Amino acid sequence: MADDAAEIYDGARAEFPLTFGKQSKSQTPLEAIHNTTRRNQNLQQQQRQPPPSSADLPSLSSSSSKTWLNSLRTAKTPNPNPNPSDSDATLIGPPRPPQPDSASDDDGDALIGPPPPPGSAESDDDGEMIGPPAPGRSNRDDWDSDAEEENKYRIPVSNEIVLKGHTKVVSALAIDHTGSRVISGSYDYSVRMYDFQGMNAKLQSFRQLEPSEGHQVRTISWSPTGDRFLCVTGSAQAKIYDRDGLTLGEFVKGDMYIRDLKNTKGHITGLTCGQWHPRKKDEILTSSEDGSLRIWDVNNFNTQKQVIKPKLARPGRVPVTTCTWDHEGQRIAGGIGDGSIQVWNIKPGWGSRPDIHVQEAHSDDITGLKFSRDGRILLSRSCDGTLKVWDLRQMKDPLKVFQDLPNNYAQTNVAFSPDEQLFLTGTSIERESTTGGLLCFFDRAKLELVSKVGISATCSVVQCAWHPKLNQIFATSGDKSQGGTHVLYDPTLSERGALVCVARAPRKKSVDDFVANPVIHNPHALPLFRDQPSRKREREKTLKDPVKSHKPDLPMTGPGFGGRVGASKGSLLTQYLMKQGGMIKETWMDEDPREAILKYADVAAKDPKYIAPAYAETQPETVFAKSDSEDEEK
């Protein structure tokens, strides 16, 4: 009897839930939210088309297909449609006719031996079909096999969000080790900080900084503990900030008049790159246009620990365009402006002499270097449009050179996937190109191009990163008028990060948010709130007063007044009267100045005065030059 009552109660609760009688808030399902962030379907359909030959692999943007998503669902995200027949929704052509009795007939047959492998049921169904096979089925099967081979990399590119806010290209990117905060720097001289845990669907930054006024942001790097980050700009001084964006210190600038760079306390020209030590929380590395690399102690901002001067073919100062640590912090690699790559092993008594020196590694500036985790591979990215793979055990020639990767920015980097099976880099747009900014993926084992994912049709891709904990790909892009950070993710493969903020709707405004401004009937009543009186009117009044402004008298026009004669050919009354009576004759305007002086020459010669009598006996005869007008006539 008690069991019957419990069943009745459960049935009633199923019809009337606990929230019965309360107004429930409407919630948007996660599937609809992720559909809004799904990448361009047209672009994906183009990338899903089979390749012309088996050698060319299709794009990995096809990962958004339902078949692949369902196959990648784990126990943590169970498949809402466990029926295998649902996978037929991806078939090309009209749907198959319903067969309600086929399942019962199959259940009646006793299967002997192990169950058939997946896919055999589909082949059996194909065998039961009447008539010729569907057109293009064999080609689609070949492409599906290629797609399955490609999907083994599990690249999360089905969905995308963009962190906006910058007005120029985003040149620096850093994600902390937990994946909760993202920092981006731009050519607009600003740094923006994003927090996935506190950010909603509006994707707005919670803080904006300007490290150095008028200098572009070059590099941002988190500390191993994630409590501080390094900001490198175009100035000669790097800055250290805490996790919340408060300035902790600024490194000293060196004396530019000292010739030897080892005797200066810091860099003397603009910085190019910088990176925090991967293991030590109080040590960083910077490179500069002054031709040196320096290791700093973040606890002492007044001087550096070590100065590294690259080896040069000719004496001089060649800028160091990029620098990096290896995974253990035991080696330093630097890209030199002459196209060479130099590697230093950190050991007792080490100096500026490089352990590995590759001359003319690139024909243009090197923009990015990256060590593999096992310390065997070194990747280099350059403005010459190439990406080279080097074996650190044999650096004479590169293992592979990837061409046709345009690069117009000095901060374009190269990154590894979390398992280091792939490495990726971005490309810049060109004037006559129609491809736009791409994110290119390469296979490390096969040393071949795996996929090209379009990021922006009008902007170049500069920085890229693949976070291991979030399993999300970050790519920065921009041009002269806009910039943003693209976050690529897959709801079935990625965790936290973009999934958290996309699903969080912005808070709706309530009545309490609207505050009416109070009407102040007696402003400036207290001296504390009274504004300083403007002296603009007083200055204008002073300028109009001729006495206070000491303004000179203007010439008179018309009849005179106040004791002054007007327009009367003279400024005094006596002058006017004498001119009218003929007592004053102004003939100097009509006379030649030379003739006016020479008419007194005879008088001066006959009756010399002052100095002339003392030199009368020794003075040579004066010879006057002839008139210039006569010379001109000749």
XYZ file of C-alpha atoms in Angstrom, residues 76-629:
554
model
C 31.231 13.754 -19.380
C 29.104 15.040 -22.266
C 26.807 12.134 -23.169
C 25.226 11.922 -26.567
C 21.643 13.170 -26.364
C 20.738 11.005 -29.399
C 22.241 7.560 -28.772
C 20.344 6.042 -31.696
C 22.967 5.269 -34.384
C 20.400 5.904 -37.090
C 20.595 9.605 -36.293
C 23.941 9.737 -38.021
C 22.123 9.252 -41.313
C 21.074 12.872 -41.128
C 24.373 13.783 -42.720
C 23.767 11.619 -45.821
C 23.534 13.354 -49.165
C 20.209 13.021 -50.991
C 16.660 12.258 -49.826
C 16.165 10.367 -46.540
C 15.665 6.639 -46.532
C 12.123 5.284 -46.224
C 11.193 4.296 -42.656
C 11.577 0.591 -41.840
C 9.757 -0.027 -38.569
C 9.811 -3.802 -38.903
C 13.483 -4.124 -39.693
C 14.520 -3.617 -36.091
C 12.176 -6.346 -34.852
C 13.337 -8.707 -37.582
C 16.934 -8.072 -36.687
C 16.181 -8.668 -33.030
C 14.695 -12.017 -33.875
C 17.858 -13.215 -35.572
C 20.453 -14.633 -33.227
C 23.909 -13.232 -33.843
C 26.770 -15.684 -33.588
C 30.251 -14.455 -32.683
C 31.415 -10.949 -31.828
C 29.287 -8.009 -32.899
C 30.066 -6.592 -36.350
C 32.425 -3.606 -36.444
C 30.900 -0.169 -36.688
C 29.976 0.714 -40.219
C 29.025 -2.816 -41.202
C 25.367 -2.105 -40.534
C 25.517 0.759 -42.956
C 27.064 -1.507 -45.575
C 24.290 -4.061 -44.991
C 21.694 -1.391 -45.425
C 23.350 -0.339 -48.622
C 23.158 -3.931 -49.796
C 19.426 -4.021 -49.201
C 18.813 -0.888 -51.273
C 17.110 -1.475 -54.613
C 18.430 0.210 -57.685
C 21.774 1.849 -58.517
C 23.809 3.418 -55.720
C 23.393 7.085 -54.895
C 25.384 9.350 -57.230
C 28.741 10.434 -55.872
C 28.641 7.954 -53.012
C 32.084 6.505 -53.671
C 33.658 9.957 -53.797
C 31.951 10.926 -50.570
C 33.189 7.758 -48.872
C 36.746 8.532 -49.956
C 36.443 12.056 -48.645
C 34.930 10.805 -45.353
C 37.909 8.514 -44.887
C 40.250 11.445 -45.480
C 38.243 13.590 -43.074
C 38.393 10.872 -40.414
C 42.161 10.675 -40.877
C 42.361 14.438 -40.561
C 40.044 14.603 -37.554
C 42.480 12.625 -35.477
C 44.179 15.930 -34.645
C 40.946 17.095 -32.926
C 41.442 20.783 -33.678
C 38.716 22.855 -31.971
C 37.612 25.272 -34.692
C 33.855 24.751 -34.905
C 32.899 27.856 -32.895
C 34.396 31.300 -32.569
C 34.124 34.418 -30.435
C 36.016 37.699 -30.810
C 37.396 39.763 -27.929
C 37.187 43.311 -29.265
C 38.159 46.691 -27.918
C 41.396 47.622 -29.697
C 41.449 50.166 -32.504
C 44.558 48.799 -34.260
C 46.170 45.441 -34.881
C 46.650 43.268 -31.775
C 50.376 42.520 -31.607
C 50.751 40.842 -28.195
C 48.860 37.996 -26.517
C 49.257 36.134 -23.237
C 46.991 33.578 -21.523
C 47.711 32.611 -17.949
C 48.390 28.963 -17.102
C 44.938 28.361 -15.643
C 43.231 29.835 -18.691
C 41.078 32.270 -16.744
C 42.638 35.563 -17.885
C 43.717 36.827 -21.285
C 45.849 39.914 -21.891
C 46.201 41.528 -25.302
C 48.373 44.433 -26.449
C 47.989 46.484 -29.566
C 49.552 49.102 -31.795
C 47.092 51.585 -30.272
C 49.463 51.731 -27.241
C 46.955 50.021 -24.910
C 46.732 46.732 -23.037
C 43.369 45.118 -22.307
C 42.686 42.455 -19.700
C 39.865 39.906 -20.056
C 38.567 37.533 -17.382
C 36.545 34.544 -18.575
C 35.093 33.913 -15.120
C 33.742 37.441 -14.735
C 32.909 38.172 -18.370
C 29.463 37.774 -19.919
C 28.323 37.431 -23.499
C 29.251 41.066 -24.222
C 32.940 40.028 -24.072
C 34.171 43.302 -22.587
C 37.541 43.796 -20.906
C 37.603 44.647 -17.224
C 40.733 46.824 -17.358
C 42.654 48.921 -19.868
C 46.248 50.091 -19.453
C 48.694 52.274 -21.369
C 52.164 51.051 -20.327
C 54.211 53.620 -22.245
C 52.635 56.649 -23.862
C 53.149 56.719 -27.610
C 54.851 53.292 -27.817
C 53.428 50.144 -29.375
C 52.987 47.051 -27.250
C 55.377 44.362 -28.515
C 55.168 41.375 -26.126
C 53.292 40.258 -22.999
C 54.385 37.278 -20.898
C 52.953 35.733 -17.713
C 55.112 34.595 -14.829
C 55.199 30.849 -13.999
C 53.048 31.462 -10.927
C 50.541 33.640 -12.790
C 50.609 36.460 -10.244
C 52.543 38.943 -12.439
C 53.111 39.640 -16.093
C 55.778 41.357 -18.191
C 54.882 44.064 -20.697
C 57.390 44.997 -23.413
C 56.735 48.110 -25.491
C 58.634 50.104 -28.067
C 60.371 52.065 -25.310
C 63.665 51.030 -23.739
C 62.100 50.118 -20.388
C 60.009 47.032 -19.688
C 57.351 47.058 -16.971
C 56.072 44.508 -14.484
C 52.389 44.418 -13.488
C 50.518 42.333 -10.983
C 47.573 40.123 -11.870
C 45.091 42.981 -11.535
C 47.045 45.405 -13.734
C 48.759 47.505 -11.053
C 52.320 48.624 -11.823
C 54.974 46.935 -9.709
C 58.082 48.420 -11.286
C 59.906 49.636 -14.369
C 63.400 48.583 -15.390
C 66.096 51.215 -15.697
C 67.232 52.718 -18.992
C 70.915 52.619 -19.912
C 73.224 55.487 -20.806
C 73.099 55.951 -24.573
C 76.496 57.698 -24.655
C 78.401 54.625 -23.453
C 79.799 52.738 -26.400
C 80.169 49.293 -24.802
C 76.718 47.850 -24.128
C 78.033 45.647 -21.316
C 78.793 48.740 -19.258
C 75.264 50.132 -19.449
C 72.704 49.369 -16.753
C 69.911 48.697 -19.252
C 68.750 48.912 -22.824
C 69.334 52.205 -24.589
C 66.847 51.861 -27.489
C 63.427 50.342 -28.054
C 62.663 46.786 -26.984
C 61.614 44.134 -29.475
C 60.680 41.086 -27.399
C 60.633 39.703 -23.872
C 59.708 36.517 -22.062
C 59.467 35.340 -18.484
C 61.595 32.409 -17.370
C 59.503 29.209 -17.644
C 60.666 27.914 -14.246
C 61.988 30.817 -12.171
C 59.470 33.371 -11.005
C 62.002 36.211 -10.587
C 63.915 36.118 -13.892
C 63.048 37.511 -17.321
C 64.703 37.913 -20.731
C 64.483 40.930 -23.043
C 65.882 41.848 -26.452
C 66.314 45.276 -27.969
C 67.158 47.222 -31.076
C 70.459 48.208 -29.477
C 71.804 44.739 -30.371
C 71.793 43.029 -26.977
C 69.860 40.527 -24.900
C 69.582 41.029 -21.156
C 68.532 38.840 -18.251
C 66.849 40.731 -15.401
C 65.931 40.071 -11.804
C 62.406 41.336 -11.162
C 63.365 42.124 -7.566
C 65.984 44.640 -8.723
C 64.837 47.157 -11.328
C 68.074 49.181 -11.277
C 70.422 46.846 -13.160
C 70.473 43.611 -15.137
C 71.992 40.255 -14.217
C 73.537 39.321 -17.568
C 74.236 41.048 -20.886
C 74.438 38.942 -24.058
C 75.996 40.426 -27.190
C 75.356 38.348 -30.321
C 78.152 37.332 -32.612
C 78.329 39.563 -35.682
C 80.190 39.296 -38.945
C 81.133 42.977 -38.762
C 81.501 45.245 -35.741
C 78.461 47.361 -35.110
C 75.005 47.256 -33.626
C 72.522 44.914 -35.272
C 69.096 44.711 -33.621
C 67.881 41.526 -31.951
C 64.368 41.051 -33.327
C 63.129 38.213 -31.080
C 64.174 35.977 -28.193
C 62.860 32.954 -26.300
C 63.635 30.400 -23.567
C 63.425 26.666 -24.024
C 60.922 24.661 -21.980
C 63.324 24.081 -19.067
C 64.957 27.496 -19.164
C 68.401 26.054 -19.935
C 68.808 27.603 -23.379
C 68.206 31.002 -24.963
C 67.579 31.577 -28.645
C 67.731 34.931 -30.388
C 66.876 36.107 -33.888
C 69.374 38.690 -35.137
C 68.686 41.441 -37.633
C 71.223 40.019 -40.102
C 69.056 36.893 -40.506
C 71.051 34.620 -38.226
C 69.820 32.412 -35.361
C 71.997 32.089 -32.276
C 71.482 29.746 -29.320
C 73.218 29.981 -25.935
C 73.361 27.186 -23.359
C 73.092 28.475 -19.796
C 75.923 26.837 -17.867
C 78.549 27.913 -15.327
C 80.855 30.515 -16.823
C 78.844 31.009 -19.994
C 79.211 34.251 -21.921
C 78.176 35.959 -25.101
C 79.733 33.395 -27.421
C 76.854 31.367 -28.896
C 76.890 27.571 -28.797
C 74.881 27.397 -32.047
C 75.230 30.006 -34.784
C 73.305 29.663 -38.041
C 74.239 32.383 -40.487
C 71.706 33.568 -43.048
C 68.968 31.397 -41.613
C 66.433 33.800 -43.112
C 66.656 36.530 -45.700
C 64.613 38.984 -43.619
C 63.892 39.800 -39.972
C 63.038 36.841 -37.743
C 59.741 37.447 -35.924
C 59.281 34.290 -33.849
C 61.254 31.383 -32.358
C 59.873 28.365 -30.508
C 61.542 25.354 -28.872
C 59.799 21.996 -28.697
C 59.189 20.442 -25.294
C 61.750 17.663 -25.865
C 64.395 20.210 -26.929
C 65.009 18.700 -30.360
C 63.093 20.988 -32.694
C 63.345 24.745 -33.164
C 60.771 26.631 -35.243
C 61.566 30.002 -36.810
C 59.171 32.455 -38.443
C 60.363 35.341 -40.587
C 59.167 38.307 -42.617
C 60.509 36.607 -45.754
C 57.281 34.564 -45.868
C 58.732 31.271 -44.637
C 58.534 28.986 -41.623
C 61.540 26.744 -41.054
C 61.885 23.633 -38.929
C 65.357 23.071 -37.450
C 66.882 20.035 -35.765
C 68.975 21.325 -32.865
C 71.319 18.360 -33.223
C 72.101 19.310 -36.824
C 71.550 22.991 -37.519
C 73.413 23.197 -40.787
C 70.285 22.920 -42.938
C 66.613 23.089 -41.957
C 64.515 19.949 -41.951
C 61.677 21.652 -43.812
C 60.940 25.072 -45.278
C 57.307 26.118 -45.681
C 56.878 28.815 -48.296
C 54.060 31.212 -49.248
C 53.301 32.357 -45.703
C 53.206 36.163 -46.024
C 54.247 38.055 -42.913
C 54.145 41.841 -42.566
C 54.360 42.217 -38.779
C 57.417 41.952 -36.542
C 55.431 40.123 -33.830
C 54.130 37.170 -35.881
C 54.924 34.040 -33.863
C 54.692 30.264 -34.167
C 53.208 27.913 -31.543
C 52.831 24.215 -30.780
C 49.682 22.259 -30.019
C 49.375 20.822 -26.464
C 50.595 17.376 -27.592
C 53.077 18.982 -30.029
C 51.839 16.892 -32.937
C 50.997 20.118 -34.719
C 52.421 23.600 -34.904
C 50.607 26.661 -36.167
C 51.255 30.198 -37.353
C 49.332 33.105 -38.851
C 49.603 34.831 -42.209
C 49.242 38.452 -43.263
C 47.041 39.771 -46.022
C 48.525 41.139 -49.218
C 47.219 43.807 -51.535
C 46.362 41.562 -54.448
C 45.471 38.477 -52.411
C 41.890 37.353 -51.755
C 42.540 34.711 -49.086
C 42.650 37.023 -46.053
C 44.330 36.232 -42.761
C 44.773 32.492 -42.261
C 45.786 30.202 -39.425
C 47.929 27.396 -40.849
C 48.394 24.027 -39.106
C 51.348 21.745 -39.858
C 52.078 18.137 -38.897
C 55.320 17.823 -36.975
C 55.943 14.160 -37.870
C 55.056 14.345 -41.559
C 56.252 17.955 -41.981
C 53.326 18.862 -44.183
C 50.469 21.338 -44.207
C 47.381 19.916 -42.521
C 44.830 22.711 -42.697
C 44.232 26.394 -43.334
C 41.540 28.038 -41.240
C 40.294 31.467 -42.278
C 40.276 33.953 -39.406
C 39.521 37.264 -41.100
C 38.921 38.309 -44.689
C 40.387 41.792 -44.277
C 42.823 41.538 -41.331
C 46.166 39.823 -40.826
C 46.774 37.161 -38.189
C 49.716 38.055 -35.951
C 49.847 36.138 -32.661
C 48.494 32.632 -32.071
C 48.384 30.237 -29.115
C 46.828 26.855 -28.300
C 46.053 26.632 -24.588
C 46.582 23.104 -23.195
C 44.023 23.242 -20.368
C 41.235 25.005 -22.239
C 41.927 23.254 -25.550
C 41.081 26.508 -27.283
C 42.989 28.364 -29.987
C 43.658 32.093 -29.706
C 44.559 34.198 -32.732
C 45.012 37.969 -32.821
C 44.268 40.001 -35.921
C 43.737 43.568 -37.054
C 44.773 46.356 -39.362
C 45.159 50.125 -39.133
C 41.587 50.718 -37.957
C 40.528 47.660 -35.942
C 41.855 44.761 -33.922
C 40.603 41.775 -31.967
C 41.424 38.392 -30.471
C 39.637 35.418 -32.044
C 38.974 32.453 -29.740
C 38.287 29.169 -31.558
C 36.712 26.369 -29.561
C 34.559 23.260 -29.832
C 31.801 22.612 -27.255
C 32.599 18.895 -27.220
C 36.381 19.251 -26.995
C 37.063 22.492 -25.133
C 36.622 23.241 -21.455
C 35.854 26.436 -19.575
C 37.277 29.596 -21.134
C 34.975 30.783 -23.895
C 32.315 28.229 -22.932
C 31.826 29.962 -19.590
C 31.398 33.527 -20.786
C 29.312 32.704 -23.861
C 26.707 30.887 -21.764
C 26.461 33.762 -19.280
C 23.887 36.261 -20.473
C 24.369 39.917 -19.555
C 22.428 41.076 -16.541
C 19.179 42.771 -17.395
C 18.694 46.300 -16.180
C 16.178 46.705 -13.402
C 14.338 49.693 -12.061
C 16.938 50.118 -9.345
C 19.634 50.733 -11.936
C 18.025 53.958 -13.079
C 18.916 56.770 -10.689
C 17.346 60.145 -11.274
C 19.753 63.020 -11.086
C 18.731 65.317 -8.207
C 17.788 68.875 -9.069
C 20.113 71.368 -7.351
C 18.379 74.680 -6.898
C 21.304 76.445 -5.244
C 24.553 75.266 -6.796
C 27.915 76.675 -5.653
C 26.422 77.590 -2.312
C 29.488 76.380 -0.428
C 33.015 77.565 -1.249
C 34.080 73.910 -1.446
C 31.944 73.282 -4.533
C 32.287 76.721 -6.072
C 34.157 76.904 -9.344
C 36.958 79.345 -9.826
C 35.744 82.489 -11.646
C 36.795 82.757 -15.242
C 39.162 85.611 -16.082
C 38.475 85.513 -19.793
C 36.140 88.514 -19.781
C 38.540 90.484 -17.627
C 41.386 89.850 -20.076
C 39.225 90.881 -23.020
C 38.259 94.126 -21.244
C 41.905 94.897 -20.500
C 42.895 94.427 -24.130
C 40.257 96.912 -25.221
C 41.569 99.577 -22.838
C 44.407 101.435 -24.686
C 45.993 102.677 -21.469
C 46.205 99.332 -19.682
C 47.220 97.440 -22.787
C 49.839 100.083 -23.774
C 48.528 100.151 -27.274
C 50.360 102.542 -29.643
C 48.423 105.320 -31.337
C 47.032 104.485 -34.715
C 47.494 106.899 -37.619
C 44.751 109.450 -37.905
C 42.269 109.293 -40.746
C 40.059 112.253 -41.426
C 39.910 115.365 -39.239
C 41.993 115.328 -36.088
C 40.836 115.491 -32.490
C 42.348 115.657 -29.019
C 45.217 117.943 -30.100
C 46.164 115.705 -33.028
C 45.900 116.742 -36.645
C 44.117 114.389 -38.966
C 45.106 113.523 -42.507
C 47.142 116.728 -43.065
C 50.626 115.656 -44.289
C 52.123 116.065 -40.864
C 51.694 115.181 -37.266
C 52.168 118.664 -35.728
C 50.356 121.937 -36.362
C 53.617 123.920 -36.833
C 54.813 121.458 -39.491
C 51.536 121.841 -41.284
C 51.689 125.642 -41.232
C 55.316 125.797 -42.375
C 54.615 123.445 -45.258
C 51.685 125.477 -46.339
C 53.778 128.713 -46.199
C 56.590 127.194 -48.253
C 59.149 127.351 -45.453
C 59.728 123.610 -45.469
C 60.508 121.916 -48.726
C 60.800 118.187 -48.879
C 63.045 117.540 -51.830
C 64.781 114.384 -50.558
C 62.196 112.164 -52.112
C 63.139 113.368 -55.588
C 66.959 113.512 -55.200
C 69.541 110.876 -55.874
C 71.252 109.971 -52.553
C 74.680 109.650 -54.230
C 74.512 113.082 -55.792
C 73.247 114.568 -52.559
C 76.393 113.326 -50.783
C 78.909 114.205 -53.521
C 77.839 117.827 -53.683
C 79.605 118.282 -50.330
C 82.810 116.556 -51.528
C 84.550 119.799 -52.637
C 83.698 121.561 -49.404
C 85.032 118.676 -47.352
C 88.268 118.589 -49.327
C 88.947 122.330 -48.993
C 87.932 122.674 -45.364
C 88.526 119.398 -43.611
C 87.448 119.059 -40.007
C 87.949 116.694 -37.125
C 90.050 113.667 -38.160
C 90.875 114.615 -41.761
C 93.547 117.318 -40.952
C 95.687 114.797 -39.026
C 96.054 112.633 -42.081
C 96.194 115.394 -44.699
C 99.830 114.711 -45.658
C 99.606 110.895 -45.796
C 95.992 110.434 -46.870
C 95.720 109.125 -50.458
C 93.559 110.861 -52.935
C 89.970 109.783 -52.731
C 88.651 108.123 -55.824
C 84.910 107.901 -56.035
C 83.240 105.141 -57.994
C 81.232 106.050 -60.962
C 77.486 105.829 -60.979
C 75.976 102.392 -61.167
C 73.424 103.602 -63.638
